[in-house]
Tab-separated table of C-alpha atoms in Angstrom:
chain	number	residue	atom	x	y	z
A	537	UNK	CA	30.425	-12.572	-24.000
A	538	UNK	CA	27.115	-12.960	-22.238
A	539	UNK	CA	24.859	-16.014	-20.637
A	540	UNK	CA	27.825	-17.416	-18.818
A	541	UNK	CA	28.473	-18.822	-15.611
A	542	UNK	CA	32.218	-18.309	-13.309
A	543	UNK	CA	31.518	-20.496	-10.269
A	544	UNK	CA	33.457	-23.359	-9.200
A	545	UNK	CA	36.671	-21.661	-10.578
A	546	UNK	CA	35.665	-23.222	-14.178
A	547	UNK	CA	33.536	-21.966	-17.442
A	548	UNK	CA	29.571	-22.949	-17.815
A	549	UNK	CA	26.572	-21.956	-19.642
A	550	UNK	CA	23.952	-20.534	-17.327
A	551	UNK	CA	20.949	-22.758	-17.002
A	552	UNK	CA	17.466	-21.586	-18.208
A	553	UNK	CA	14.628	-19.878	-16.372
A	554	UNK	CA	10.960	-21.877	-15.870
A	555	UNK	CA	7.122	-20.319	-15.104
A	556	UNK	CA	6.494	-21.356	-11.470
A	557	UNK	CA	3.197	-19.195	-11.259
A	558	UNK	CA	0.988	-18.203	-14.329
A	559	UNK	CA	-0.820	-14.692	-13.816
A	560	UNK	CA	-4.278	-15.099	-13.513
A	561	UNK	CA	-7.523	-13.898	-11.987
A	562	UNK	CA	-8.177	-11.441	-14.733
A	563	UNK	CA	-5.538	-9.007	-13.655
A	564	UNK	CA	-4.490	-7.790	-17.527
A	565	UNK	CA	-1.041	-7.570	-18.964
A	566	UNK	CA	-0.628	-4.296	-17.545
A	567	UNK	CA	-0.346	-5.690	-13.927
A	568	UNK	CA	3.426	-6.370	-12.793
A	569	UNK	CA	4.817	-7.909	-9.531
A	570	UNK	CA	5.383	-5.785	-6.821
A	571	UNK	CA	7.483	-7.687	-4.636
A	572	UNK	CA	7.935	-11.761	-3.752
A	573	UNK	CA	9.426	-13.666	-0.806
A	574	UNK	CA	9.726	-17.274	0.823
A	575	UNK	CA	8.695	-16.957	4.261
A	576	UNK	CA	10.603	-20.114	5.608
A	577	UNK	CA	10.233	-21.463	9.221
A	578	UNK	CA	10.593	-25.480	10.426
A	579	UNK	CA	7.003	-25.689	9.890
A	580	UNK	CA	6.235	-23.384	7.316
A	581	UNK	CA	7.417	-22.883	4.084
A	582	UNK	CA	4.929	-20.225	1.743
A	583	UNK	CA	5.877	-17.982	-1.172
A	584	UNK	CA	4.364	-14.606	-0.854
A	585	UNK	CA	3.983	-12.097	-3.553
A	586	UNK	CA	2.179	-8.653	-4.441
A	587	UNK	CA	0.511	-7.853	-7.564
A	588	UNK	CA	-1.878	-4.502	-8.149
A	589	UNK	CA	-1.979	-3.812	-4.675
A	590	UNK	CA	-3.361	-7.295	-3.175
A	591	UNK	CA	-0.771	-10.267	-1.540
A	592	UNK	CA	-0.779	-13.893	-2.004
A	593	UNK	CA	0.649	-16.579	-1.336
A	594	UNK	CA	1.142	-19.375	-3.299
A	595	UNK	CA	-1.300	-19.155	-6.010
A	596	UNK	CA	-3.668	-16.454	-7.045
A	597	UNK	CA	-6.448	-17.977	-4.883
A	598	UNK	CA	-4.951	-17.512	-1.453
A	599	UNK	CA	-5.475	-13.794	-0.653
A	600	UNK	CA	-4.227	-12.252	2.629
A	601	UNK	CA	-4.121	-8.564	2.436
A	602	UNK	CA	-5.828	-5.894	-0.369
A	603	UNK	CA	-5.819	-2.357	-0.208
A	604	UNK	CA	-2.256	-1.506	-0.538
A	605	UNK	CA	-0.534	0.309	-3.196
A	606	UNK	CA	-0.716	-0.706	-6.434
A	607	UNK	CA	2.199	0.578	-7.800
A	608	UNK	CA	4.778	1.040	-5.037
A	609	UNK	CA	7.847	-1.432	-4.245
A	610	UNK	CA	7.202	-4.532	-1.284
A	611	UNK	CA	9.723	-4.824	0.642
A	612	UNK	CA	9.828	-8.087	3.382
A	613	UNK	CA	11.322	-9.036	6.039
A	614	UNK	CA	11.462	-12.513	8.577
A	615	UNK	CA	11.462	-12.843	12.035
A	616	UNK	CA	11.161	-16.135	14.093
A	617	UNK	CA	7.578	-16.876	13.369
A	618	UNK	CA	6.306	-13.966	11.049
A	619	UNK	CA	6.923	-12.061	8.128
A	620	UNK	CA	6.775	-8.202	7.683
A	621	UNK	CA	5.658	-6.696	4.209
A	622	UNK	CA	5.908	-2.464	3.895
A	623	UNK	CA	4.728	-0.473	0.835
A	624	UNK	CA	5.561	3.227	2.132
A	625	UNK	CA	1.806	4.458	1.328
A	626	UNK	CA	-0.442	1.909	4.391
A	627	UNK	CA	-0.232	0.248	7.121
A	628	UNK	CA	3.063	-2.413	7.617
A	629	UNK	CA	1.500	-5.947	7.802
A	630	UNK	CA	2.349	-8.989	9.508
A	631	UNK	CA	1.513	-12.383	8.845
A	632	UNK	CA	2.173	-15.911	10.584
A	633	UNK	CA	1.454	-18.417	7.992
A	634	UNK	CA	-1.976	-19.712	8.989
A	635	UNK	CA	-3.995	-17.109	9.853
A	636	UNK	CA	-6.643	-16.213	6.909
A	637	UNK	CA	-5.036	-13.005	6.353
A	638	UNK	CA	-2.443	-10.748	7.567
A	639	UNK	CA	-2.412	-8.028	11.024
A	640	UNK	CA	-1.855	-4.382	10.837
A	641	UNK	CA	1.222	-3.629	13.016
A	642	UNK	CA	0.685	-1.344	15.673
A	643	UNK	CA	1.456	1.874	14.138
A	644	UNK	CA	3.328	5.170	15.378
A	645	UNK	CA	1.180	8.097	15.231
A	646	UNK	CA	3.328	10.383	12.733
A	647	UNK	CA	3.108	7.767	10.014
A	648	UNK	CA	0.285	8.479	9.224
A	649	UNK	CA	1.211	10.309	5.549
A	650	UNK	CA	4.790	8.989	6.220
A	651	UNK	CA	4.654	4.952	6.627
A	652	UNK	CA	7.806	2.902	6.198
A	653	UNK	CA	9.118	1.695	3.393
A	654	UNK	CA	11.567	-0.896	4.631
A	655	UNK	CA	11.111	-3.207	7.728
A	656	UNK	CA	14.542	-4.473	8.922
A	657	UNK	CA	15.628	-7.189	11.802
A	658	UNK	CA	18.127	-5.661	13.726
A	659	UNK	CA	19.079	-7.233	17.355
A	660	UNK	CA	21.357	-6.698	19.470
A	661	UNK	CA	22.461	-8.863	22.397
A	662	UNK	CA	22.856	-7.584	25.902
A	663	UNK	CA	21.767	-3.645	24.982
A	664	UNK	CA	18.941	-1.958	25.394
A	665	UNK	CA	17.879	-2.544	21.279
A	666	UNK	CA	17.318	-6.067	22.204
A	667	UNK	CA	14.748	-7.639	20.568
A	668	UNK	CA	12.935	-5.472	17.884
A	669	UNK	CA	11.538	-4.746	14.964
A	670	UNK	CA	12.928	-1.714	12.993
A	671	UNK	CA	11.256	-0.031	10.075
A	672	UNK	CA	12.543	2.787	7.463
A	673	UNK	CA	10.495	6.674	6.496
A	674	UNK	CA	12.448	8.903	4.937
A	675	UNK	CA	12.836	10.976	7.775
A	676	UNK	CA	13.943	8.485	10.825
A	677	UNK	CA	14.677	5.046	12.073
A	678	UNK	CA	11.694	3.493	14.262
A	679	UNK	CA	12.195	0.578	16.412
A	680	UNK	CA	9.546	-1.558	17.517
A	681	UNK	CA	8.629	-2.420	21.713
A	682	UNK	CA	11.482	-4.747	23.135
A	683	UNK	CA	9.918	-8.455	22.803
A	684	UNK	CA	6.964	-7.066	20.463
A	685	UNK	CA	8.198	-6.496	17.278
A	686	UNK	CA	4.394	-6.073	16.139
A	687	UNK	CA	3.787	-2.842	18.037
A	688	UNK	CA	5.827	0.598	17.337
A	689	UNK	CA	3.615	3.066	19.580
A	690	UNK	CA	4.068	2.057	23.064
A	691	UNK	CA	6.393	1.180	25.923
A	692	UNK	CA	9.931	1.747	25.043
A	693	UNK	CA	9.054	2.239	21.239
A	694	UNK	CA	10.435	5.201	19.422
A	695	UNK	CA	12.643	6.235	16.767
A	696	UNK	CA	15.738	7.982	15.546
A	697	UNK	CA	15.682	11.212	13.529
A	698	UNK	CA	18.577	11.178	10.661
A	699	UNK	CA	19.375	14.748	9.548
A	700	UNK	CA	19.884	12.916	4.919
A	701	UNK	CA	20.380	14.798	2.184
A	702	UNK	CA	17.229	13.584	-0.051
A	703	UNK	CA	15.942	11.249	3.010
A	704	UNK	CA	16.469	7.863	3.385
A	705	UNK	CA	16.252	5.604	0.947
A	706	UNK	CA	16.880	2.059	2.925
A	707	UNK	CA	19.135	-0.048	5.974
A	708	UNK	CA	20.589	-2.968	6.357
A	709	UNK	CA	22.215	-5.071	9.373
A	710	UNK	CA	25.238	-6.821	8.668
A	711	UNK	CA	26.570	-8.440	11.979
A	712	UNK	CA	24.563	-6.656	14.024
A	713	UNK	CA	25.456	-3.055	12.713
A	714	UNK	CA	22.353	-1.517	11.728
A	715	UNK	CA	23.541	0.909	8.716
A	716	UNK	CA	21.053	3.842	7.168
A	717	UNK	CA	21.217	4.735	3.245
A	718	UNK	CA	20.047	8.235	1.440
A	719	UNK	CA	20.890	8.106	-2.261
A	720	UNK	CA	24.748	10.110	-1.170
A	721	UNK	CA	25.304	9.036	2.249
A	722	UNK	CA	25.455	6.451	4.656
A	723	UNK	CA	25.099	6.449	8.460
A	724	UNK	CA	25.898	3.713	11.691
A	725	UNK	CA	23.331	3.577	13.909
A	726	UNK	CA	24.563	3.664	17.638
A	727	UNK	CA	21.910	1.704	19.597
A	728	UNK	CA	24.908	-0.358	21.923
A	729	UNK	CA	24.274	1.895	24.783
A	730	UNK	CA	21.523	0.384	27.632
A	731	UNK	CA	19.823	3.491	27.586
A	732	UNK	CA	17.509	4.335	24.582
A	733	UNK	CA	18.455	7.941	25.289
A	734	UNK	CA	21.855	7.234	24.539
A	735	UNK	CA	20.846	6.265	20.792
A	736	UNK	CA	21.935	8.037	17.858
A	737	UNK	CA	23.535	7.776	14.480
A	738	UNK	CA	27.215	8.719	12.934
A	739	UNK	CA	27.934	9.605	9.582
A	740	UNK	CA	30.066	7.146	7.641
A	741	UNK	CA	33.127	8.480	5.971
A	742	UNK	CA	32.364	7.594	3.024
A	743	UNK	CA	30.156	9.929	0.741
A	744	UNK	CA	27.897	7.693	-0.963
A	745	UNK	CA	24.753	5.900	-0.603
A	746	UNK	CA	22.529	3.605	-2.644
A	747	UNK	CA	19.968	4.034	-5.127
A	748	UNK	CA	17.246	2.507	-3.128
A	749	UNK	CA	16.319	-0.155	-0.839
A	750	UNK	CA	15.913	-2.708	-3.832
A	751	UNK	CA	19.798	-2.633	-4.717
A	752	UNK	CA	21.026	-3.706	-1.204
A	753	UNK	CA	21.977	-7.524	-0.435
A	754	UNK	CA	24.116	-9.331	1.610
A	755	UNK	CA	26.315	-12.101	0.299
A	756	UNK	CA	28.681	-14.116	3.187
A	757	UNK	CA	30.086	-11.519	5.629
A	758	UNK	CA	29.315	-8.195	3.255
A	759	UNK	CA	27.494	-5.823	2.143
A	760	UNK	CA	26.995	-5.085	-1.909
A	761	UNK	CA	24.836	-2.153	-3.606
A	762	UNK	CA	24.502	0.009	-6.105
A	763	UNK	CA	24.547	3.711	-5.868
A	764	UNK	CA	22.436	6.050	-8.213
A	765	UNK	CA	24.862	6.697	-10.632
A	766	UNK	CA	25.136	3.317	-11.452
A	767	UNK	CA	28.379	2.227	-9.316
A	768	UNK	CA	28.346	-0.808	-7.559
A	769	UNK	CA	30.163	-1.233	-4.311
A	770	UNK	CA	30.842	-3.592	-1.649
A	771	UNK	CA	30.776	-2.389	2.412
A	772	UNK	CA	33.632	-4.279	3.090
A	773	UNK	CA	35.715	-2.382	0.326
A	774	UNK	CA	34.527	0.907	0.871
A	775	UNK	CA	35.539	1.038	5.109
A	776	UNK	CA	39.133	-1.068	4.196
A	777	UNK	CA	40.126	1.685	2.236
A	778	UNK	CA	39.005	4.231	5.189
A	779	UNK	CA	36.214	5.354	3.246
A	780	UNK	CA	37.907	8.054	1.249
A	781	UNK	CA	39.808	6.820	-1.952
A	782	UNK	CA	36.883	3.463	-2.311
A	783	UNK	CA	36.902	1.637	-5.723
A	784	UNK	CA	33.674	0.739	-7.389
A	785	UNK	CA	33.676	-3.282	-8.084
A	786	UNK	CA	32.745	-2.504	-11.522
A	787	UNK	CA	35.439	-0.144	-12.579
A	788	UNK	CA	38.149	-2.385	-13.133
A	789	UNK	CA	36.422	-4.739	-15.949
A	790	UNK	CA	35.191	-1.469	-17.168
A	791	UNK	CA	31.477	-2.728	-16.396
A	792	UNK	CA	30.827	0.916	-15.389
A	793	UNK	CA	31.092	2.042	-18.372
A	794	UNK	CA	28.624	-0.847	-19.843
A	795	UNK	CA	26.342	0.622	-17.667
A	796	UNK	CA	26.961	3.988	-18.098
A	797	UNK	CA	26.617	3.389	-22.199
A	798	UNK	CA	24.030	0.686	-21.912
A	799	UNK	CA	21.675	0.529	-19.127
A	800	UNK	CA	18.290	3.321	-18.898
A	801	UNK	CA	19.342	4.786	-15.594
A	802	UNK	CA	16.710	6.877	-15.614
A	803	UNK	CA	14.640	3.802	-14.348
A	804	UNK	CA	16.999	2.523	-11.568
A	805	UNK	CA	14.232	2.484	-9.170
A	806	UNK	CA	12.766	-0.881	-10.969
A	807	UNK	CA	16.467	-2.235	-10.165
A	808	UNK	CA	16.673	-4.641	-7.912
A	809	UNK	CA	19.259	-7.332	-6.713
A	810	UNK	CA	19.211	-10.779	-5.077
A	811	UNK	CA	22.106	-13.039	-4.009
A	812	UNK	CA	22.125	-16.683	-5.672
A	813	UNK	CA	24.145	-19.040	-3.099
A	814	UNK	CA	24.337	-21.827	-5.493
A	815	UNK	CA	26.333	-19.557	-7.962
A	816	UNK	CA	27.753	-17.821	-5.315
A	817	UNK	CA	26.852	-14.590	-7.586
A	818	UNK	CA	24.931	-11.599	-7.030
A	819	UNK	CA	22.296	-10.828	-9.862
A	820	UNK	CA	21.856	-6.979	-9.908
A	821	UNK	CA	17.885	-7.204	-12.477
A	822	UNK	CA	18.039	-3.728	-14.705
A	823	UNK	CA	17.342	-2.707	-18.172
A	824	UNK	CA	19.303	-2.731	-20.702
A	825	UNK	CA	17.158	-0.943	-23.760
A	826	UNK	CA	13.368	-1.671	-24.434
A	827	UNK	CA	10.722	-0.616	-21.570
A	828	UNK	CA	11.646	-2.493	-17.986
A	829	UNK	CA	14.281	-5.005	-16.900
A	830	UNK	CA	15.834	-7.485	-18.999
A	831	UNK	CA	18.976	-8.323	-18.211
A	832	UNK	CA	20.858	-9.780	-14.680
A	833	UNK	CA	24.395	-7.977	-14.847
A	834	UNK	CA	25.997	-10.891	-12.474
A	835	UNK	CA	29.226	-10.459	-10.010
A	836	UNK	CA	30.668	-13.783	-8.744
A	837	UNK	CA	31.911	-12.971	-5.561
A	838	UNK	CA	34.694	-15.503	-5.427
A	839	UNK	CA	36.866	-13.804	-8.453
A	840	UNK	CA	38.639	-10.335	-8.741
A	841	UNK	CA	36.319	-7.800	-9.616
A	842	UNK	CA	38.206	-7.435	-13.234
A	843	UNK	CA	37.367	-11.146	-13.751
A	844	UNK	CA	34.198	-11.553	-12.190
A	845	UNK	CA	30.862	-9.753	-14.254
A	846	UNK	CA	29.060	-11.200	-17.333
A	847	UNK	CA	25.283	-10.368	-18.227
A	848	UNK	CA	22.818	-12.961	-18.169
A	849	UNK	CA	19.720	-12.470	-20.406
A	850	UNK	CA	17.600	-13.628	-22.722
A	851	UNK	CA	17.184	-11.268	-26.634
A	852	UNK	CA	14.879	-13.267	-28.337
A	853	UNK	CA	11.778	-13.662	-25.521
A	854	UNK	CA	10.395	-13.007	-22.297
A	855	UNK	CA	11.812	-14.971	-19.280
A	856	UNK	CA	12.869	-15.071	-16.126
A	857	UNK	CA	15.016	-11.846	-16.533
A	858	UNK	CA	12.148	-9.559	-17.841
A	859	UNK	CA	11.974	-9.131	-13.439
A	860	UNK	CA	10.455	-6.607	-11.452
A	861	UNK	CA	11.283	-8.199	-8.217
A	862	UNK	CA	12.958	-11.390	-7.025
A	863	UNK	CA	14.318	-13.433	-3.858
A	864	UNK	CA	15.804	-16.613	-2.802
A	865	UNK	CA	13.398	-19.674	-2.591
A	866	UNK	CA	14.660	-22.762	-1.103
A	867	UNK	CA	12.781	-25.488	-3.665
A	868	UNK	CA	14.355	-28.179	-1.795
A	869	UNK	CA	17.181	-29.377	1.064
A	870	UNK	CA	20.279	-27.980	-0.628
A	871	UNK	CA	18.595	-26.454	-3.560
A	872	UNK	CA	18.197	-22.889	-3.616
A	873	UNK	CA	17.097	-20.682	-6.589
A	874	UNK	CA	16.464	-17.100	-7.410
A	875	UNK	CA	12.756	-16.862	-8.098
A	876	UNK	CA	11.874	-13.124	-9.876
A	877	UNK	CA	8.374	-12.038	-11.191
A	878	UNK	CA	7.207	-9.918	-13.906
């Protein structure tokens, strides 16, 4: 069965999906989304998103930044009073929500060839990571100047080398833990310690990582993502089990299998999954057949894992599932939605 929903401990159809934003501007059919994201403050609420190498937000007539890549990933992130967007080929950019277009971060020198990927809020509380900024290269861990999380080259700036197998491919902070991903590993960071010289990284246990930044989301208190063999996990039940005997969620409805038979993993890296609150369900966007995404293969996080998957999708036409990216938009007090573009 398929287009179903679990929530509320009952049985459902799954609602529809609706256009929010028509493509425009002369851009072609050719042109996909390269990333979207609500950047949502008590005074600001604007949706940002990338398309052939140029952000908006809102509509197609509010430029803020060109020249980026027009093909790679966007990754955001929020701070306070800005938002961070990183393509891993220029410049990370920062924006405030008024200003007529966005800031080039400070930069560290070796990025130049090498720029981040990933920016990620990480704090922590009474040590000497603070207040900062951190950002993702394949090779290290950079953390912005305490108290300017705009500028990565001076002060107390620097970074932490991680010795991956592949390099890394993403991080995440879940309760102030600040954990690194290559595709087969993961690392802690150790940034409790006053002194930045004290700073380092452990290896996890576990051996396995994630497939890429894109299939990494937090939903409550933990951590879910998919590795690149097509095995989704959850932090939480990979360290209970002490990291060495961990149980994919999807292996005991046999979902790994549907993905194993089903879905083009040759294309994982135009995966990508977002968290929908009002489901309480995490929608991991991949392609099942045809030439790019089409299907949400959905976990409800309140069930048993052998209980708890359906696909949604759409065979007949395009929608709302056909996704290259997505993120949660808050349309309204209490309502929040999964918005995706294609």
């Amino acid at each position: 069965s398929c287009n179903m929903n679990y929530h509320e401990n009952g049985l459902s159809k799954r609602g529809g999906t609706v256009i929010k934003i028509l493509q425009s501007g002369g851009l072609g059919p050719s042109t996909i989304g390269q990333g979207i994201f609500q950047f949502f403050t008590p005074s600001i609420q604007k949706l940002l998103f990338a398309v052939n190498g140029t952000m908006y937000h809102d509509s197609y007539s509010n430029v803020i930044h060109t020249g980026m890549s027009s093909s790679n990933f966007v990754s955001f992130v929020q701070t306070a009073n800005k938002v961070f967007f990183a393509d891993g080929q220029t410049t990370p950019q920062y924006w405030d929500g008024s200003a007529g277009s966005s800031s080039d971060v400070t930069a560290a020198t070796s990025w130049t060839g090498n720029m981040p990927i990933q920016m990620v809020s990480h704090t922590r509380a009474g040590s000497g990571a603070g207040d900062r900024l951190w950002a993702v290269t394949p090779d290290s861990l950079w953390y912005s100047k305490l108290g300017t999380q705009t500028d990565f080259l001076n002060s107390d700036a620097g970074k932490i080398p991680i010795d991956s197998i592949g390099g890394l491919v993403g991080a995440f902070d879940l309760g102030g833990q600040l954990f690194a991903f290559s595709r087969t590993q993961t690392f802690l960071i150790v940034d409790t310690d006053p002194s930045i010289a004290n700073w380092g990284y452990t290896n996890a246990l576990w051996e396995g990582g994630v497939a890429s930044w894109r299939l990494i989301d937090k939903a409550m208190n933990n951590l879910y993502f998919m590795a690149e063999d097509g095995l989704i996990y959850s932090l939480m039940g990979v360290f209970s089990t002490g990291a060495y005997n961990a149980e994919p969620l999807t292996r005991p409805a046999f979902v790994d299998k549907f993905i194993r038979e089903n879905v083009n993993l040759g294309n994982i890296q135009n995966f990508h999954v977002s968290y929908d609150r009002k489901l309480r369900a995490l929608k991991f966007f991949m392609q099942e057949g045809g030439s790019g995404n089409n299907i949400a293969l959905t976990y409800f996080i309140d069930k048993k894992p052998d209980s708890a998957w359906i696909v949604h999708s759409n065979t007949g036409y395009s929608s709302g599932y056909n996704a290259t990216c997505s993120c949660e938009v808050r349309n309204a007090p209490g309502d929040y939605q999964i918005w995706t573009m294609d």
